[in-house]
CSV table of C-alpha atoms in Angstrom, one decimal:
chain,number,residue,atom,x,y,z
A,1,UNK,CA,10.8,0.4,38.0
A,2,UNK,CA,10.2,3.7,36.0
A,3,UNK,CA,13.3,6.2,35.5
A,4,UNK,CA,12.3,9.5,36.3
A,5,UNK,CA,12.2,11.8,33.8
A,6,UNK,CA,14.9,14.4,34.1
A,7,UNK,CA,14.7,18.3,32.7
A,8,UNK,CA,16.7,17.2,30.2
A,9,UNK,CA,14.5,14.2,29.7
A,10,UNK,CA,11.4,17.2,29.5
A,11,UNK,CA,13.0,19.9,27.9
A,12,UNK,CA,13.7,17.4,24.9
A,13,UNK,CA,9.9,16.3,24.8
A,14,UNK,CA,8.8,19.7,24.5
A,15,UNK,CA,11.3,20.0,21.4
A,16,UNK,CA,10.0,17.2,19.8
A,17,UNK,CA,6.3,18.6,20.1
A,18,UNK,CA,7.4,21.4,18.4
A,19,UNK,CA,9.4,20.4,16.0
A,20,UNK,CA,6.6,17.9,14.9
A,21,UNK,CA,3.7,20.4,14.6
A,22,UNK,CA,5.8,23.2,12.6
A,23,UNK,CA,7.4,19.8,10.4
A,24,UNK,CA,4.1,18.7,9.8
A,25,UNK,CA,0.9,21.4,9.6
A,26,UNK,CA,1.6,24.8,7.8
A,27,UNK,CA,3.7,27.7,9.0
A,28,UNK,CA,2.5,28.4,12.8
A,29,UNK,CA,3.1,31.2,15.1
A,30,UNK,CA,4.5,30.9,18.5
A,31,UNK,CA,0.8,31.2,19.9
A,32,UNK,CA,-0.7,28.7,17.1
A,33,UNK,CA,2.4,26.6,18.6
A,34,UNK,CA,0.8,26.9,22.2
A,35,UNK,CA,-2.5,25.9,21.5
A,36,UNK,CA,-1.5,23.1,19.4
A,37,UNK,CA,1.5,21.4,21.5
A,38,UNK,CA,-0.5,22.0,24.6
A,39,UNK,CA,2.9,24.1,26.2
A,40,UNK,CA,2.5,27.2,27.4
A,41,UNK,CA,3.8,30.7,25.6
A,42,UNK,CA,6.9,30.9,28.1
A,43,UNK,CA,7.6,27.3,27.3
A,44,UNK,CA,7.3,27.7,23.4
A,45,UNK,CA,9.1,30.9,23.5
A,46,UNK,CA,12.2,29.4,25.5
A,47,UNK,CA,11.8,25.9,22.9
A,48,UNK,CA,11.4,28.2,19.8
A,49,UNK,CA,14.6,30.3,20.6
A,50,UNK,CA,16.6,27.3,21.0
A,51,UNK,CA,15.4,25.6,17.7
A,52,UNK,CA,15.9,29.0,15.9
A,53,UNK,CA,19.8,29.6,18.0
A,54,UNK,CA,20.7,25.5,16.1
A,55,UNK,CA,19.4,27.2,12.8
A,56,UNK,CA,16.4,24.3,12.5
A,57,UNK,CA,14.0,27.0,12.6
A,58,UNK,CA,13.8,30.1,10.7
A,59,UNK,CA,11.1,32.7,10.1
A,60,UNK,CA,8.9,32.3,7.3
A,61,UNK,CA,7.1,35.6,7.3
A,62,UNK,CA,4.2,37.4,9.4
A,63,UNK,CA,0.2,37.3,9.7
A,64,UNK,CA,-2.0,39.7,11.5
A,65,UNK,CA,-3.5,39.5,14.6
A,66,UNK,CA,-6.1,40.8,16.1
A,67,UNK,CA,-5.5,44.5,17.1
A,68,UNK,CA,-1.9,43.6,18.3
A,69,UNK,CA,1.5,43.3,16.7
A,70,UNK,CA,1.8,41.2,13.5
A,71,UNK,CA,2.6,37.5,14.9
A,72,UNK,CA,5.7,36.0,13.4
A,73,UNK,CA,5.5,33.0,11.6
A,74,UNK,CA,7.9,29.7,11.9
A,75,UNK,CA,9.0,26.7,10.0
A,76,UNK,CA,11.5,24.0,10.0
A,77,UNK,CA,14.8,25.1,7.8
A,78,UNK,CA,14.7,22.6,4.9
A,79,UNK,CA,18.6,23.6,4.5
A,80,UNK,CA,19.1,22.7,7.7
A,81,UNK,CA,20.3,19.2,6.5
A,82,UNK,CA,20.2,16.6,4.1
A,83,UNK,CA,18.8,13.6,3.7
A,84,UNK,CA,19.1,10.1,1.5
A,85,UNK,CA,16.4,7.6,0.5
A,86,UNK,CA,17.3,4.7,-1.3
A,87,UNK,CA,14.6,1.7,-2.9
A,88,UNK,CA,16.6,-1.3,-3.2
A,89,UNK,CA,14.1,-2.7,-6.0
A,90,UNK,CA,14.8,-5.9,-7.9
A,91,UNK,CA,15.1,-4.1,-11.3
A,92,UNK,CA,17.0,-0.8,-10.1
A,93,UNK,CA,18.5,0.3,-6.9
A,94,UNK,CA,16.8,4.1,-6.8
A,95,UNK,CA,18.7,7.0,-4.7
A,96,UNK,CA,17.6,10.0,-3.8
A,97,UNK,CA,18.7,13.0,-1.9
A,98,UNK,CA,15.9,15.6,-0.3
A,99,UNK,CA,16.4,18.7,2.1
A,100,UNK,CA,15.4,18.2,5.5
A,101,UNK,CA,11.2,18.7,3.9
A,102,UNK,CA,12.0,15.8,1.3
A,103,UNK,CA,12.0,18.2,-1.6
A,104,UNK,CA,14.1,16.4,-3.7
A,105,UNK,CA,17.4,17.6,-4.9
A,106,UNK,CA,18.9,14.6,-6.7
A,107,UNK,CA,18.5,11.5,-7.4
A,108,UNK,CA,19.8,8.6,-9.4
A,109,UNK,CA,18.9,5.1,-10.8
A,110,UNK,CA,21.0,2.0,-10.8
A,111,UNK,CA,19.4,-0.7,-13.1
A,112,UNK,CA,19.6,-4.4,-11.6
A,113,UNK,CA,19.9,-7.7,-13.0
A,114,UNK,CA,17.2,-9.5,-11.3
A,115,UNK,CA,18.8,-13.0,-11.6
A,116,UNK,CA,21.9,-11.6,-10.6
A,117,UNK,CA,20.5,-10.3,-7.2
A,118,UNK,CA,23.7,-10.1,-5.1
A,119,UNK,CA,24.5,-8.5,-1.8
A,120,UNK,CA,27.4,-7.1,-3.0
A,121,UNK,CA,26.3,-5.5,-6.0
A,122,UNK,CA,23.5,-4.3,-4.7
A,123,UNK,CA,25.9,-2.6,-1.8
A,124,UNK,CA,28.6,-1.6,-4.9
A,125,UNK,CA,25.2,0.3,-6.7
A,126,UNK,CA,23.4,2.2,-3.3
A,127,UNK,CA,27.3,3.3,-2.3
A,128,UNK,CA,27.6,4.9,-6.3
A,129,UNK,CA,24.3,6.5,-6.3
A,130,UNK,CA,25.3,7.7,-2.8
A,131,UNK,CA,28.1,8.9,-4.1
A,132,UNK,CA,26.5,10.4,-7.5
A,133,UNK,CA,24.0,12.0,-5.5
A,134,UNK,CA,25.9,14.0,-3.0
A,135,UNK,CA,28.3,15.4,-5.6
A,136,UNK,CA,25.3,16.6,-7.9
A,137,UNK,CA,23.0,18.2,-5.2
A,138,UNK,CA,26.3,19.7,-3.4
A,139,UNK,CA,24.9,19.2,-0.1
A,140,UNK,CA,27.2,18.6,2.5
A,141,UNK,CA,25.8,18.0,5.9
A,142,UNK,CA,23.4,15.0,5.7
A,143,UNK,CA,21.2,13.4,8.5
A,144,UNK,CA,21.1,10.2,7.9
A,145,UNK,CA,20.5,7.7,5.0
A,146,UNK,CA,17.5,5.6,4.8
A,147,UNK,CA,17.0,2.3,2.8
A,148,UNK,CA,14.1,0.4,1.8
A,149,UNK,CA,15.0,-3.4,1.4
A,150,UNK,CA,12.8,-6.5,-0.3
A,151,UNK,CA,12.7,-8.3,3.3
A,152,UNK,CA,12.4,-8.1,7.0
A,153,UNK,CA,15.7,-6.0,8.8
A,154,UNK,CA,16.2,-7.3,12.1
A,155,UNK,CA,19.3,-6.0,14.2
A,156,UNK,CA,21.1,-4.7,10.5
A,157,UNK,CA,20.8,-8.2,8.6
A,158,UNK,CA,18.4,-8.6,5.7
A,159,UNK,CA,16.2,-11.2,5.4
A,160,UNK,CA,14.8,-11.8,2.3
A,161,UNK,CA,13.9,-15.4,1.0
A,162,UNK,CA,12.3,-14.6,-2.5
A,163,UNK,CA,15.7,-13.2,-3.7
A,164,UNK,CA,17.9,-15.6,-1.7
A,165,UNK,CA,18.8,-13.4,1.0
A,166,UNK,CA,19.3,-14.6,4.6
A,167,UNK,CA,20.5,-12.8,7.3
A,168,UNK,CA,22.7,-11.0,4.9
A,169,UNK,CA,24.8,-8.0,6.4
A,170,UNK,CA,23.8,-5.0,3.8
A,171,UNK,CA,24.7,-2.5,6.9
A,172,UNK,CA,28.0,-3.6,7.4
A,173,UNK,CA,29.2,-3.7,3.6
A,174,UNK,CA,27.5,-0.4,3.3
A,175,UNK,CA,29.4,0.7,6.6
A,176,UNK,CA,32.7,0.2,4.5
A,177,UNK,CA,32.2,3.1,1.7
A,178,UNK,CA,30.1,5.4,3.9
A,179,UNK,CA,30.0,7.1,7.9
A,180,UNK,CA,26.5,8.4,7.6
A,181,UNK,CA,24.2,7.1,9.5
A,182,UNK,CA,22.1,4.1,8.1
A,183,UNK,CA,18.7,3.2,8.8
A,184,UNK,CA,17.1,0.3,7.0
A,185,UNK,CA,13.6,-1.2,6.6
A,186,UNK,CA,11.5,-3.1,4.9
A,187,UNK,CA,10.6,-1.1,1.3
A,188,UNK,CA,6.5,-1.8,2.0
A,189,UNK,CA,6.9,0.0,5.5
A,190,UNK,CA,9.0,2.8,4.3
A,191,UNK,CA,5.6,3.4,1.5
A,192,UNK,CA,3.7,3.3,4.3
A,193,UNK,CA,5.4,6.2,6.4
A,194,UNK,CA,5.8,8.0,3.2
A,195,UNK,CA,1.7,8.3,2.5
A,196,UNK,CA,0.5,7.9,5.8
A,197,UNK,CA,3.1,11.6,5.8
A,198,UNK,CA,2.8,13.3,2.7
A,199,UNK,CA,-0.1,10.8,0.5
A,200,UNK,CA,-3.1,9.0,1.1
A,201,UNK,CA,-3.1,7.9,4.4
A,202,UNK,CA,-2.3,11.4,6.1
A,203,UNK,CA,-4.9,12.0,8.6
A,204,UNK,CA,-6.1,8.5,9.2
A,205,UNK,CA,-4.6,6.1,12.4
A,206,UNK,CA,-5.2,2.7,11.0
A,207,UNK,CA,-4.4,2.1,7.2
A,208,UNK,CA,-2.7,-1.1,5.1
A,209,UNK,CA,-0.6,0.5,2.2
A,210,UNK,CA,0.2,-2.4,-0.4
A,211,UNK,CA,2.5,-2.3,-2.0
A,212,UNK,CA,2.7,-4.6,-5.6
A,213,UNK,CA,5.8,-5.0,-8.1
A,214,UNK,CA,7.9,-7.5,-8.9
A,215,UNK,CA,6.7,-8.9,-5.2
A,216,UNK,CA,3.9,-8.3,-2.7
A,217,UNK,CA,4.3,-7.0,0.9
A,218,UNK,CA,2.3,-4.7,2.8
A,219,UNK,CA,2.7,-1.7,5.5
A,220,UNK,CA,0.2,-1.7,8.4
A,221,UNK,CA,-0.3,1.7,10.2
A,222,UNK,CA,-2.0,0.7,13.4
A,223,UNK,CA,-3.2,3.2,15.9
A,224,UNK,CA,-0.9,5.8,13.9
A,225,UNK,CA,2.3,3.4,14.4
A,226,UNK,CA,3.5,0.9,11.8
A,227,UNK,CA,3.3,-2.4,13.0
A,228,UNK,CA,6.7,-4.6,12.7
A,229,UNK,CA,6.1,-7.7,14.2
A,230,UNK,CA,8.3,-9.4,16.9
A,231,UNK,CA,11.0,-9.1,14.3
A,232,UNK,CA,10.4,-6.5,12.0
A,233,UNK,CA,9.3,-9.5,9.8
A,234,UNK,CA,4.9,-8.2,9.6
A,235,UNK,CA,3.7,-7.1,6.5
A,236,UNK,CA,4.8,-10.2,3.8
A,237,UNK,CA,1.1,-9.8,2.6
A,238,UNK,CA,2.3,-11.6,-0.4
A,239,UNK,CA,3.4,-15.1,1.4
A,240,UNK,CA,-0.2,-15.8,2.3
A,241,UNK,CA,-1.8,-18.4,0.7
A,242,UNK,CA,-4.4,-18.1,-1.7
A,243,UNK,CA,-4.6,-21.3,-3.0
A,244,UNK,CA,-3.5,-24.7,-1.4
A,245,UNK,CA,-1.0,-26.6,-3.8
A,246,UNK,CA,-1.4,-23.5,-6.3
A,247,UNK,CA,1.2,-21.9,-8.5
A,248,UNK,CA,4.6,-22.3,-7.3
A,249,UNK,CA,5.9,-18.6,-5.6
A,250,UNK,CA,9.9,-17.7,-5.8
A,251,UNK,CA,10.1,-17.9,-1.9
A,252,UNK,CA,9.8,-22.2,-2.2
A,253,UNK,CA,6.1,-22.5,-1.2
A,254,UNK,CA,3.2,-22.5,-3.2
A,255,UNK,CA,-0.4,-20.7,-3.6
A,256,UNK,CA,1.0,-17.6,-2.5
A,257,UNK,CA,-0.7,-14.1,-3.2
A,258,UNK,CA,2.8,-12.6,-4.8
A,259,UNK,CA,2.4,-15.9,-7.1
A,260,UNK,CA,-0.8,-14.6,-9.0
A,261,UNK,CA,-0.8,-10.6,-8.2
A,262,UNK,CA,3.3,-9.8,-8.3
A,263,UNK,CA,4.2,-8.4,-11.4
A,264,UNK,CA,6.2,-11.8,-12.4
A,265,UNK,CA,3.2,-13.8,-12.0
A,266,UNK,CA,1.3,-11.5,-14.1
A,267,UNK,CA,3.6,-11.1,-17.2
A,268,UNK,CA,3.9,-15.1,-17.0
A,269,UNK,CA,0.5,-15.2,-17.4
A,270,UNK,CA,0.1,-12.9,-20.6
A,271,UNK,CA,3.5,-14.3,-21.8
A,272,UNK,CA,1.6,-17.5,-21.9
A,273,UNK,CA,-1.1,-16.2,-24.0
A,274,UNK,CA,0.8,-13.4,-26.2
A,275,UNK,CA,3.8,-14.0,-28.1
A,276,UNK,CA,4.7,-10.4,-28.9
A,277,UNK,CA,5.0,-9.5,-25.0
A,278,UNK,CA,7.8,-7.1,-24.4
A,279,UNK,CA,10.7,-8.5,-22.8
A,280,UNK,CA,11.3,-6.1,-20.0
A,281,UNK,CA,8.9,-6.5,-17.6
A,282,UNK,CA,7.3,-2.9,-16.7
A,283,UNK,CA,6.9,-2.9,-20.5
A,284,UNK,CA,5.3,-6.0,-20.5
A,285,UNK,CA,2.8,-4.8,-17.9
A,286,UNK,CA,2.2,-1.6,-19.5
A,287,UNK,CA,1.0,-3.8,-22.6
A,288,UNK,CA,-1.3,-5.8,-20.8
A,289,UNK,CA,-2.8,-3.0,-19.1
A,290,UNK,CA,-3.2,-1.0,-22.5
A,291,UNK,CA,-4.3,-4.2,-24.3
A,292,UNK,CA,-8.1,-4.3,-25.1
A,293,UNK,CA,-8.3,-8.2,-26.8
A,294,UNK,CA,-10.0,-10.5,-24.8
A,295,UNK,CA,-7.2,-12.6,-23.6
A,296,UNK,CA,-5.6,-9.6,-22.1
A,297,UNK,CA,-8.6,-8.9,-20.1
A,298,UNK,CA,-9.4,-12.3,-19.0
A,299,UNK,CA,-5.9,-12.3,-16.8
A,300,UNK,CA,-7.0,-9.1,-15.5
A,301,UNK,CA,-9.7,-10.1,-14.5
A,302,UNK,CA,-8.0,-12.7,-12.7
A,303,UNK,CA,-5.8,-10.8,-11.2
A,304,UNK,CA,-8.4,-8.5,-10.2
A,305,UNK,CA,-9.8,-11.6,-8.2
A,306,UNK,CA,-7.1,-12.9,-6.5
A,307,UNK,CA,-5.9,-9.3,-5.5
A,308,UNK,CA,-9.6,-8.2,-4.3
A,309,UNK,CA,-9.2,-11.7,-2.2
A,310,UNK,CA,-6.1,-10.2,-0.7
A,311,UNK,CA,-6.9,-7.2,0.1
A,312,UNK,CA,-10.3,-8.5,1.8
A,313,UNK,CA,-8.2,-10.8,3.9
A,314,UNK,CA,-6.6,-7.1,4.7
A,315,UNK,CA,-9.7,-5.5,5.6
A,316,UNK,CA,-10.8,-9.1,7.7
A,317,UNK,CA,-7.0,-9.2,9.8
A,318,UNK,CA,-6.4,-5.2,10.6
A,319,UNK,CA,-10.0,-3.5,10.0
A,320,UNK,CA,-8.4,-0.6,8.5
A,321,UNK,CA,-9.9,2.8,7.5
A,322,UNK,CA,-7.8,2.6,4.1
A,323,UNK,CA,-6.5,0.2,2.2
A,324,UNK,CA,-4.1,2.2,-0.2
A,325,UNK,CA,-2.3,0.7,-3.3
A,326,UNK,CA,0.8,1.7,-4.4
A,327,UNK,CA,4.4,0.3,-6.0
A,328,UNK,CA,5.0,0.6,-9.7
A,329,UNK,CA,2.8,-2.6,-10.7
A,330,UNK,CA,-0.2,-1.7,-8.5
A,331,UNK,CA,-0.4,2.1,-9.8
A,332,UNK,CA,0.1,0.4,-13.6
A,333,UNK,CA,-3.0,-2.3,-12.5
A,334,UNK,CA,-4.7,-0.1,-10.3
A,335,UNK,CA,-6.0,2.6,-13.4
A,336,UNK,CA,-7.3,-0.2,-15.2
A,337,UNK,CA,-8.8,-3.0,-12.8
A,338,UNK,CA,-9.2,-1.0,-9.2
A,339,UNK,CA,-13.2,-1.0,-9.8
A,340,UNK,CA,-12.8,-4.5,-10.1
A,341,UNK,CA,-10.6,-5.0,-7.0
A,342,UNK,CA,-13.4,-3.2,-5.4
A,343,UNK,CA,-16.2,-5.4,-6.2
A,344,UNK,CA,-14.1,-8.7,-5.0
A,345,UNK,CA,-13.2,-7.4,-1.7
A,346,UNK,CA,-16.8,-6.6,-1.3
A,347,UNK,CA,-17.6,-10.3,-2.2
A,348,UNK,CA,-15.1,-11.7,0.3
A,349,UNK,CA,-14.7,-9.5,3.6
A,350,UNK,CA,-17.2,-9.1,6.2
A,351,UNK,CA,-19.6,-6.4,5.8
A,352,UNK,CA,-19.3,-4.2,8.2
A,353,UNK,CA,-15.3,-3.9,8.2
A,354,UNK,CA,-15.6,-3.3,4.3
A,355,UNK,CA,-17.9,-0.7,4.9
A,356,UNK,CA,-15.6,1.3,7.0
A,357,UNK,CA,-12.6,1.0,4.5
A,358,UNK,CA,-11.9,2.6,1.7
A,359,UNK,CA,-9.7,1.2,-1.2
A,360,UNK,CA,-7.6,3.9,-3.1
A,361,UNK,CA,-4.4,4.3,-4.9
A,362,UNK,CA,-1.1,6.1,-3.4
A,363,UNK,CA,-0.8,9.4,-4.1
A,364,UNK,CA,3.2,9.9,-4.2
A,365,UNK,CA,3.9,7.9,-7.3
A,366,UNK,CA,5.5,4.8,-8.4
A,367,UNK,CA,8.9,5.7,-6.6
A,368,UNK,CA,7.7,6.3,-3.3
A,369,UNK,CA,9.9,3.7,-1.8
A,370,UNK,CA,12.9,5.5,-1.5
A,371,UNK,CA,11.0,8.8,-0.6
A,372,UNK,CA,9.9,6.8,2.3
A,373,UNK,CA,12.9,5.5,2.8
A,374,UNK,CA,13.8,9.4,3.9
A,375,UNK,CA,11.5,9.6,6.3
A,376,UNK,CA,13.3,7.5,8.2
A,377,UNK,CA,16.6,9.4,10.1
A,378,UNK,CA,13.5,12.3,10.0
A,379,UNK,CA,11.4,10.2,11.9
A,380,UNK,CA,14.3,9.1,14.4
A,381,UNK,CA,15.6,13.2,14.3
A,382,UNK,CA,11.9,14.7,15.3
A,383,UNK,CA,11.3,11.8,18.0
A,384,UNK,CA,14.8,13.1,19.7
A,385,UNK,CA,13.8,16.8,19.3
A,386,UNK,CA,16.1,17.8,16.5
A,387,UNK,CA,19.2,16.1,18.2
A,388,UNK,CA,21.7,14.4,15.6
A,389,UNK,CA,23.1,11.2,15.6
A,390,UNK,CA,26.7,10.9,15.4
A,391,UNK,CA,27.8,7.9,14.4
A,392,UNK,CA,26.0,4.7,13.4
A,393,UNK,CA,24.8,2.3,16.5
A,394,UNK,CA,23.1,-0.6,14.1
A,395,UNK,CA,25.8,-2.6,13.0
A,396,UNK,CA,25.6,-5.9,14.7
């Protein structure tokens, strides 16, 4: 049986439609508003006055019109509120703090030991640069704090098998050194809000970001949602197998896509042809990428195979528009190999899905993770119609 919607119920819809189409086109007028949101004028009128009466909205200047009165224009107050986006990578945990439009007003990097990959630390280094953060930016009033995680979250534990994490309770240790609300997700899907918002996929309904570093995973955008699975656990792009009995992959299998494409598997490979690799990782990839000898370019080219086979299997599964390619180790691969990447999905996905898809880079950078990461109490805020959540409701 359906609940019937209430006034309340409607009155908080129409808020939302508003507070969507001024957070996410251009500066709009109250009769832009109408035309886009579908309300009427008396509608957006009463909606506007009670977004601009909680200080969400403010003017941002005037426009003609045609013979009348200039028309006022609105937009959402990016001082309305803070938020926090945090990429809990397995090199650095990175935090940063953005007005309520994610311009970024702080931020902060806590370097990780990668075979030291605790819970605890990891908690001990998002609750410093929390703490960092807030006291540089000198915001007070935050929304909400959003954290990108190697893993699938499902009901506030972390599971992530490739850095021994099981059901692991990050929300609850994080719950003892902060009240903010805490919103966590998988660090592929929070890429995936982030340019299917602000990047690459903005205007398109059905996109796969992938995302490459030290692992693999990848965000799905179907039908303009991102798809989570039964369990928050869709997207681990780089646990399919691209080669039965292949090279063994840190999450206990073997032949898995992370195994020949991840950053790891690709520094192991020039490592085994190069003695002078540099020891941290990103270094060594950005000497392999710059390196012009032949033995450089012959694991490129592999990796340009085995990630063109990936991404076909992409285009085969989900028969997106896009297929965008983002994380620090696919933008560093991506300027040097993406042509190739091209050519190999061409070779292995059907023809008329890889005709419809294009294959790009992210536009937002290497650290779009935590930027992502953001979007989420923003997301949760403009669903609800700018109402705030008061205290945390996901700790198990």
């Amino acid at each position: 049986m359906h609940r019937k919607l209430t006034v309340r119920d409607l009155r908080a819809g129409n808020r939302a439609r508003v507070l969507r189409a001024l957070y996410f086109d251009r500066p709009r007028s109250r009769q832009e508003l109408a035309g886009t949101t579908g309300l009427s004028q008396a509608s957006v009128s009463n909606v506007v006055g009670e977004l601009i009466s909680d200080g969400l909205v403010v003017e941002a200047g005037q426009v003609e019109s045609d013979g009348g009165r200039p028309r006022v224009l609105l937009r959402v107050n990016p001082a309305f509120a803070a938020v926090v986006g945090v990429d809990v990578g397995e090199t650095h945990v990175l935090v940063e703090v953005f007005d309520l439009t994610l311009r970024r007003l702080a931020e902060a990097t806590l370097p990780m030991e990668p075979d030291a990959y605790s819970v605890d630390e990891v908690a001990r280094r998002v609750l410093d640069g929390l703490d960092r953060c807030l006291r540089e930016s000198g915001v007070g009033d935050v929304l909400g704090v959003g954290i990108g995680v190697p893993g699938a979250v499902e009901h506030g534990l972390v599971h992530a098998q490739t850095v021994g994490w099981r059901g692991v309770a990050l929300e609850r240790l994080l719950r003892d050194g902060t009240d903010l609300p805490l919103f966590l997700d998988n660090g592929a899907n929070t890429l995936g809000q982030a340019e299917a918002w602000f990047g690459a996929g903005r205007g398109t309904a059905d996109a796969v970001i992938a995302l490459i570093g030290s692992g693999v995973g990848a965000g799905v955008i179907a039908g303009g949602v991102l798809y989570r699975g039964s369990s928050g656990g869709a997207g681990e792009w780089g646990h399919t197998t691209v080669a039965l009995d292949g090279r063994p992959c840190r999450c206990g299998a073997r032949g898995c896509l992370e195994a020949y494409i991840g950053a790891s598997g690709v520094v192991d490979r020039y490592r085994a042809v190069r003695s002078d690799v540099p020891a941290e990782q990103e270094a060594a990839l950005a000497a392999l990428v710059a390196d012009r000898s032949p033995v450089a370019a012959e694991v490129l080219a592999e990796t340009a195979r085995y990630a063109g086979l990936g991404i076909a299997n992409l285009i085969n599964l989900f028969n997106p528009s896009r297929v965008i390619v983002g994380g620090w180790a696919g933008l560093l691969l991506g300027a040097r190999i993406l042509d190739d990447v091209r050519a190999e999905a061409a070779h292995h996905a059907l023809h008329r899905p890889f005709e419809q898809a294009s294959i790009t880079l992210c536009e937002l950078g290497p650290e779009s993770v935590a930027l992502g990461a953001a979007t989420l109490p923003v997301a949760e805020f403009l669903a609800v119609g700018g109402v705030r959540r008061k205290t945390a409701t996901r700790v198990p």
